[in-house]
């Protein structure tokens, strides 16, 4: 795109999506511009990336094929407001699930990418030797990275910055990189983003980077993002009001104080904390690994992503003992659960050591914990010949190393929990959907997840619709998490569908989902106001939710195209009653079996597939041939 056209776009305040496409096989670099009509249909981020993936990724290819693509996209509001808008979304064909995945991270990458002159990066092909991509003030180059290949993610981030001319603090530029887990094609490898230890974890996108011999991406620029809005002064004023409201929200303040792990005691108290691979929903040692305990004993620093008024990041240290480590680690509720309660591990220092190791080696901590839990279960059943026990973290340290380098039994575990359970003849040991394990909430106690987990397009996911928002926090309305009356099932279906559309918007705009956890948070009415003020649109809140619905249907069509994971299924373990804790006696069967019928009716789907009428209503006629 010429400088003249770029300037014309800025002057006219056209909402376009600038993308650089990098073919690592041919070393060809091209610029593409998606015009406002397409942006108004899919926005950016997850939405536009999923649409392009459906159109461009050939059916049936191996995710490690050069034909697979990585879409690394920001959104039209990314970096434009202090509303937690520096979120980056990665979309690709997942090596873990064999179908579409989207995965999201905070930090400063989305902000810096836009400052560098682009909204997105598309990577295709495969380099002959390790490389990294540098985007600096709109100039794009492919650089050798053989000297960086093999480094852990922290050292790799530093080396990439130095090679690109940015020594010192990693906040100086945006960096994406992988560790040994991605280089060695572990199907549960994530992508680390800068400032600090932020991960686009789920679905194995890090392994796709590794398959392309792409060690990292560095982005930096000085573009004035406020030049993109119609009225700079009014934009700053209106977005500033929303930022102040968000910062003052009760949930925001709690997240700032304790981070996401404030949830540990809360979820355990309702009997929804999956323990020992979903054996039960109550962990007797939850207090030891709670946000309150870790805050008091291990948190050394609190900070936030770029453009965020919440600042929930908690950096921890373990300075002595058998689980000490060098430097700080970013820890979260999901990581603490997956490597804690999920393994029967109540030792906080062991949990934090495992998190640090996972971050440095480049694993998705949720899938790592799920895989280790599956391995422990298999070992206890005599199926896996390694000495593992619930609540004994010591042997897990070495096992995680082996997974990253595919050494010995680590080669099997690097394939992830689904393949591990299937290989050793214990399919019930996998607790998830679409080949991806479930996160830190038991759907038998938080029944909205009995619908949202199984219908999540990327599989085993809590972020496509986060039911504690209404079951615990009462936003937008309170629903009893254990209620299974016909009225409660209808409410759960309505809220799951609504949340799936709102979260698709969140990942496409892009802004953090924590913005939606409080009644004083950021919702479709606020987004409509921002788009109208910033870009002169006339969009309504209802129209924005329809965009979210369109995105969700596009993702489901990828499964239809691949001919896999179309059916929404409840894993066998969740058909059993919880044996202990506050939700004792509850299963997920009724909510799933009765709710899924209501869900399909609400969506205009039949047996997990959109109908012709639904595609026409959403303006997706171009994909009707897939049905």
Phi, psi and omega in degrees: 000129184289157177298322180299315181292321177302314180295321179296317178301315181296317182295319181278353181057038173288137178269098179242167182238108182269127183232142169252128180255124183242116176262109184286339178288315184261351185066019181276134179238123180230152177253141179228149178234122175263126191279173190299327181296323178286322177298322181287346177267326186229358181064254179201214174045228182300322185294304181293322180296319180293321177299313180294322179297318179298323181282325194256327185280120183297144179296137171081002181288154171291132179303338178270003178289148173302340180286342176290155183231150173249122176254115182245097194238137164271195180224177184295338177256357183303125177076001185267348183208153179277064183230035183058047186262002178270067177247137179244137180247137176244128178237137178196174169276123190281132172287344179279314185257342182076013178218196185292139169227152169230141181216149198225146179215157175263214182096217182239004188294313181299317179300312182291326178299315178292321176298331180281352174111003183228155173260341183203161176230132172245123180247129178221171180078194182210129180284152178289324177226163182304137181221169165225160180255132176245125174241113187226111180053043177085350178267132185242134178216156175253125186238152179297143178223021180301325181285348180256336179303134181100341180286149173292166191296323179295312179293324179294319177301313179297316182294321178296316179298315181296317181296327181274358177094018180239083180278151175099222187301129182289354175284354182290335179212168176268134182229136169239136180206166176239163176250194179303327179299317178289319179299324182265015172060039168294133183289355179243028179275141178250181177246125179272133176246155187287156173071072330237147177050039173277141183229131160272093196267314197283145172094355176081025180298331177297325178289327176295318174302315180299321180295335179268002184057036178258107183283328182186178177221135176238130181231141178199145176188177183232017181304138177280103184292333179292344176292348182277346183261160184292314184226102185304311184296314181293322179299312181298320180294311185289317179292328178295323177298316180294321179297320179294318178299317181294317181296329183273353181295144182301319180295321179299317181294321178294320178296322179295322183286312188247351186074187184293338182286004169299343182284340188305306181290326181296310182290324177296324182293335177263004177078024184247019181265105183300129186231134180052060178058048176065027172296321179210182183241019181221126181249120185296336183254022184301323182301325182294334181245019182284162177299324180294315182292317182290324176302315184290329190247339189226344183286127182250342186201145174233131175206183184225169173291165173302142175065030183242127177273357184266311180056072185264355188292128177246120178258128187246159176227143167233108192264347183211170178089179185293343183247022179293156175213162181276136177080199182248161176230140172275126181236153182224169177301310183301317180296318182293321175294310189296326181256008178240262183305321181300333180254007186068024187259108180258013179270107186298324182290324176294320178299312182293325176297316179297321177297313180300316180296317178299316180297318182287323180278343174092039178261152162287117186294329179295307181292329176298311179297320178298320180292318177296321178296318177298318180297318179298315179299316179297320180295317181292335177270003178079013181270336183236122189272063173221145185280093180235143179221149172300136176081006178244095185279345188306310182288348184286332180301307180296325181295323178295319174302312182299324178295318183295326183254006180053048182262121177059231180296340177300336178297319178291319182290332179295344178282347179097169188294322183298307182292326178297313180297318181292317182299323184261017170072028178229069183302332181290342178288345172269120179244096183185196178214149179054032176082005180237131185291153181286151177276209199272035181218131180270117182294349176284339180251332176240087198288345174300329179289341175298337176259314187288322177301308190285336179266353180302128186293328180272000178085143173040058192228137177262348188264354173280339172196112189260095189293335174301342176304316179261332183282330181249314186269344178074030181241123001277348175210157184273133174230131178298121184295341181258355184287135179231022176292160178306322179295318180294321179297318178298318179296317180298317179299313181301315183287324177296314180298314178302313182295323178298325177287317180295320180290327174297322175297312182306315182283351184252341184285312000249147172211162186288142179293341177295343175295343187254010187270359184226150177299338175265020181274203186249121183228185188301327179295322179288321178296318178300316179299317180295316179297319182290318178291315186285321189239002180073022177283174175230038185282147178257161176303321180295322179293324177295318177296328176294325174299316177301319178296319179300316180298315182298322179289324176300317179296318179296326179295333176297319176296318179299315179299318181283341181073031179212153176061024178286321182285136178266120188231146176265127180295148186305323184298329182279356172277346177273153179284146174294127186276341184218167173088183184300335180258019181309134178093354182264143171235179180257007189296307186296314180300320180289307188292324177274324182290326184294329177294314178296322181297312180298322179296318180295328183274339189075041179244159172230121179052042175087000182243139173297150176269168176303319182296320179295317179296320178295318180299327183265004180071033181247033182301332182297344181252010182298333181296340181288339181279000000 
